[in-house]
């Protein structure tokens, strides 16, 4: 059976990657990996849907039992991708999306060289800061920390396979979908299909 493709999507906080992915995830053949985190829940977030919110102790226990495909510290909290659901969905032939920051992404690059890496850029750092303020979920010092962090993360974008600028949402969604589609049509991933044609 054809295995699914693992897509790793990064982008600084506030670049709108959540909004882009929400549209992309209308495709029922995509599975979004719900991360675990130790950060506090934000208004509007739902435990088990946005993230699996857990304590430091719970997170560390999961690290100890090798329960994460990758994990990293970000702005003073743990974030990690639970291994089991990702591997199960890939085995079932479903494409899986991990929405993670750059350190975790580069760890995945080492262990899963077959994964596809996509970075979502904001149109500018100024626009990113404006979006973070508009969201109104963080204190000013956290916003400043996240803007500085964003600049560092954008410096890693060149190590990804693809970059998409989220200026106009519909264009960004179209571009991400085009990347997903092209990757699923790679010849090496469709050898069975080629053989089937030859047999008919
Ligand atoms: P936020 O707190 O704004 O939801 O996320 C902060 C950062 O953590 C974002 O860059 C997001 O992509 C990243 N992140 C979310 N889940 C994971 C994960 O499972 N692993 C890693 N390494 N980063 C994650």
Coordinates of C-alpha atoms and ligand atoms in Angstrom, one line a residue:
X1 CA 0.0 0.0 0.0
X2 CA 1.2 3.5 -0.9
X3 CA 2.4 5.3 2.3
X4 CA 1.4 8.9 3.0
X5 CA 3.8 11.8 2.8
X6 CA 5.0 13.6 5.9
X7 CA 4.8 17.4 5.4
X8 CA 6.5 19.6 7.9
X9 CA 5.2 23.2 8.0
X10 CA 6.9 26.0 9.9
X11 CA 6.6 29.7 10.1
X12 CA 6.9 32.3 12.8
X13 CA 4.1 32.9 15.2
X14 CA 1.7 35.3 13.7
X15 CA 2.5 34.6 10.0
X16 CA -0.9 33.1 9.6
X17 CA 0.1 29.5 9.1
X18 CA -2.8 28.3 11.2
X19 CA -5.3 30.1 8.9
X20 CA -3.6 28.8 5.8
X21 CA -3.5 25.2 7.1
X22 CA -7.2 25.4 8.2
X23 CA -8.1 25.9 4.5
X24 CA -5.6 23.3 3.3
X25 CA -7.0 20.8 5.8
X26 CA -10.4 20.9 4.1
X27 CA -8.9 18.1 2.1
X28 CA -10.1 14.9 3.9
X29 CA -7.0 12.9 2.9
X30 CA -4.8 15.1 5.1
X31 CA -4.2 14.3 8.8
X32 CA -3.1 17.2 11.0
X33 CA -0.9 16.1 13.8
X34 CA -2.2 17.5 17.1
X35 CA 0.9 18.6 19.1
X36 CA 1.4 18.3 22.8
X37 CA 2.4 21.5 24.7
X38 CA 3.0 22.7 28.2
X39 CA 2.0 26.3 27.4
X40 CA -1.2 27.7 28.8
X41 CA -4.4 27.3 26.8
X42 CA -5.5 30.5 24.9
X43 CA -9.1 31.7 24.6
X44 CA -10.8 29.8 21.8
X45 CA -8.5 26.8 21.9
X46 CA -9.8 23.3 22.6
X47 CA -7.8 20.7 24.4
X48 CA -7.2 17.7 22.2
X49 CA -8.0 19.8 19.0
X50 CA -5.7 22.8 19.0
X51 CA -3.1 21.0 21.2
X52 CA -2.9 18.3 23.9
X53 CA -2.3 20.6 26.9
X54 CA -0.2 18.9 29.5
X55 CA 2.0 19.5 32.6
X56 CA 5.8 19.5 32.5
X57 CA 5.8 16.1 34.3
X58 CA 3.4 14.6 31.8
X59 CA 5.4 15.9 28.9
X60 CA 8.7 14.7 30.4
X61 CA 7.2 11.2 30.9
X62 CA 6.3 11.1 27.2
X63 CA 9.8 12.1 26.3
X64 CA 11.1 9.3 28.5
X65 CA 9.0 6.7 26.7
X66 CA 10.1 7.9 23.3
X67 CA 6.5 9.1 22.6
X68 CA 7.6 12.0 20.4
X69 CA 8.7 12.1 16.8
X70 CA 10.4 15.4 17.8
X71 CA 10.1 17.9 20.6
X72 CA 11.6 21.3 21.3
X73 CA 11.5 24.2 23.8
X74 CA 9.9 27.4 22.5
X75 CA 9.4 30.6 24.5
X76 CA 9.9 28.7 27.8
X77 CA 7.5 25.8 27.0
X78 CA 7.7 22.3 25.6
X79 CA 6.1 21.4 22.2
X80 CA 6.2 18.0 20.7
X81 CA 4.6 15.8 18.0
X82 CA 3.2 12.6 19.4
X83 CA 4.8 9.8 17.4
X84 CA 2.1 7.1 17.3
X85 CA -0.8 8.9 15.4
X86 CA 1.7 10.3 12.8
X87 CA 3.1 6.8 12.1
X88 CA -0.3 5.2 12.0
X89 CA -1.8 7.7 9.5
X90 CA 1.3 7.5 7.2
X91 CA 1.0 3.7 7.2
X92 CA -2.7 4.0 6.2
X93 CA -1.6 6.0 3.2
X94 CA -2.7 9.4 4.5
X95 CA -0.6 12.5 4.1
X96 CA 0.3 14.0 7.5
X97 CA 1.0 17.7 8.4
X98 CA 3.2 18.6 11.3
X99 CA 3.0 22.3 12.1
X100 CA 6.1 22.9 14.2
X101 CA 8.9 25.4 14.8
X102 CA 12.3 25.2 13.1
X103 CA 14.4 23.3 15.7
X104 CA 11.9 20.5 15.8
X105 CA 11.6 20.6 12.0
X106 CA 15.4 20.1 11.6
X107 CA 15.2 17.1 14.0
X108 CA 12.6 15.6 11.7
X109 CA 14.9 16.3 8.7
X110 CA 17.5 14.0 10.4
X111 CA 15.2 11.1 11.2
X112 CA 12.8 11.4 8.2
X113 CA 14.7 12.4 5.1
X114 CA 11.6 11.6 3.0
X115 CA 9.6 14.3 4.7
X116 CA 8.8 17.5 2.7
X117 CA 9.6 20.9 4.4
X118 CA 7.6 24.0 3.8
X119 CA 8.1 27.4 5.4
X120 CA 5.3 30.1 5.5
X121 CA 6.7 33.6 5.5
X122 CA 4.8 36.8 6.6
X123 CA 5.0 39.6 4.0
X124 CA 7.3 41.5 6.4
X125 CA 8.4 41.6 10.0
X126 CA 6.3 44.8 10.5
X127 CA 3.2 43.1 9.3
X128 CA 3.9 40.1 11.5
X129 CA 4.2 42.4 14.6
X130 CA 0.9 44.1 13.6
X131 CA -0.8 40.7 13.3
X132 CA 0.5 39.5 16.7
X133 CA -0.8 42.7 18.4
X134 CA -4.2 42.4 16.6
X135 CA -4.5 38.8 18.0
X136 CA -4.4 40.4 21.4
X137 CA -3.6 37.1 23.2
X138 CA -0.1 38.0 24.4
X139 CA 1.4 40.6 26.6
X140 CA 3.7 43.2 25.1
X141 CA 6.9 41.6 26.4
X142 CA 5.8 38.3 24.9
X143 CA 5.1 40.0 21.5
X144 CA 8.6 41.5 21.5
X145 CA 10.1 38.1 22.3
X146 CA 8.1 36.5 19.5
X147 CA 9.1 39.1 16.9
X148 CA 12.8 38.6 17.7
X149 CA 12.2 34.8 17.6
X150 CA 10.5 35.3 14.2
X151 CA 13.5 37.0 12.7
X152 CA 15.7 34.1 13.8
X153 CA 13.3 31.5 12.4
X154 CA 13.0 33.3 9.1
X155 CA 16.8 32.9 8.8
X156 CA 16.2 29.1 8.7
X157 CA 13.7 29.3 5.8
X158 CA 16.4 28.7 3.2
X159 CA 16.9 25.2 4.6
X160 CA 13.3 24.2 3.7
X161 CA 12.2 22.7 0.4
X162 CA 9.6 25.3 -0.2
X163 CA 8.6 28.8 0.9
X164 CA 5.2 30.4 0.6
X165 CA 4.5 34.1 1.4
X166 CA 1.2 34.5 3.3
X167 CA 0.3 38.0 1.9
X168 CA -3.0 37.2 0.3
X169 CA -4.6 34.1 2.0
X170 CA -6.2 32.6 -1.1
X171 CA -2.9 32.7 -3.0
X172 CA -0.9 31.2 -0.1
X173 CA -3.5 28.3 0.2
X174 CA -3.4 27.7 -3.6
X175 CA 0.4 27.5 -3.5
X176 CA 0.5 25.1 -0.5
X177 CA -2.1 22.9 -2.2
X178 CA 0.0 22.9 -5.4
X179 CA 3.0 21.8 -3.4
X180 CA 1.1 19.0 -1.7
X181 CA -0.3 17.9 -5.1
X182 CA 3.1 17.9 -6.9
X183 CA 4.7 15.9 -4.0
X184 CA 2.0 13.2 -4.2
X185 CA 2.6 12.8 -7.9
X186 CA 6.4 12.0 -7.6
X187 CA 7.2 9.1 -9.8
X188 CA 9.1 7.2 -7.1
X189 CA 5.9 7.4 -4.9
X190 CA 3.8 6.0 -7.7
X191 CA 5.6 3.0 -8.9
X192 CA 2.6 0.8 -8.3
X193 CA 0.5 3.1 -10.4
X194 CA 3.0 2.9 -13.3
X195 CA 3.0 -0.9 -13.1
X196 CA -0.8 -1.1 -13.0
X197 CA -0.9 0.9 -16.3
X198 CA 1.5 -1.5 -17.9
X199 CA -0.6 -4.5 -16.8
X200 CA -3.8 -3.3 -18.4
Ligands
LIG1 P1 2.0 28.7 19.6 O1 2.3 28.8 21.1 O2 1.9 30.1 19.0 O3 0.7 27.9 19.3 O4 3.2 28.0 18.9 C1 4.5 28.4 19.1 C2 5.4 27.6 18.1 O5 5.4 26.3 18.5 C3 4.9 27.7 16.7 O6 6.0 28.1 15.9 C4 4.5 26.3 16.4 O7 4.7 26.0 15.0 C5 5.4 25.5 17.3 N1 4.9 24.2 17.5 C6 3.6 23.8 17.7 N2 3.6 22.4 17.9 C7 4.8 22.0 17.9 C8 5.4 20.7 18.0 O8 4.8 19.7 18.2 N3 6.8 20.7 18.0 C9 7.6 21.7 17.7 N4 8.9 21.6 17.7 N5 7.0 23.0 17.6 C10 5.7 23.1 17.7

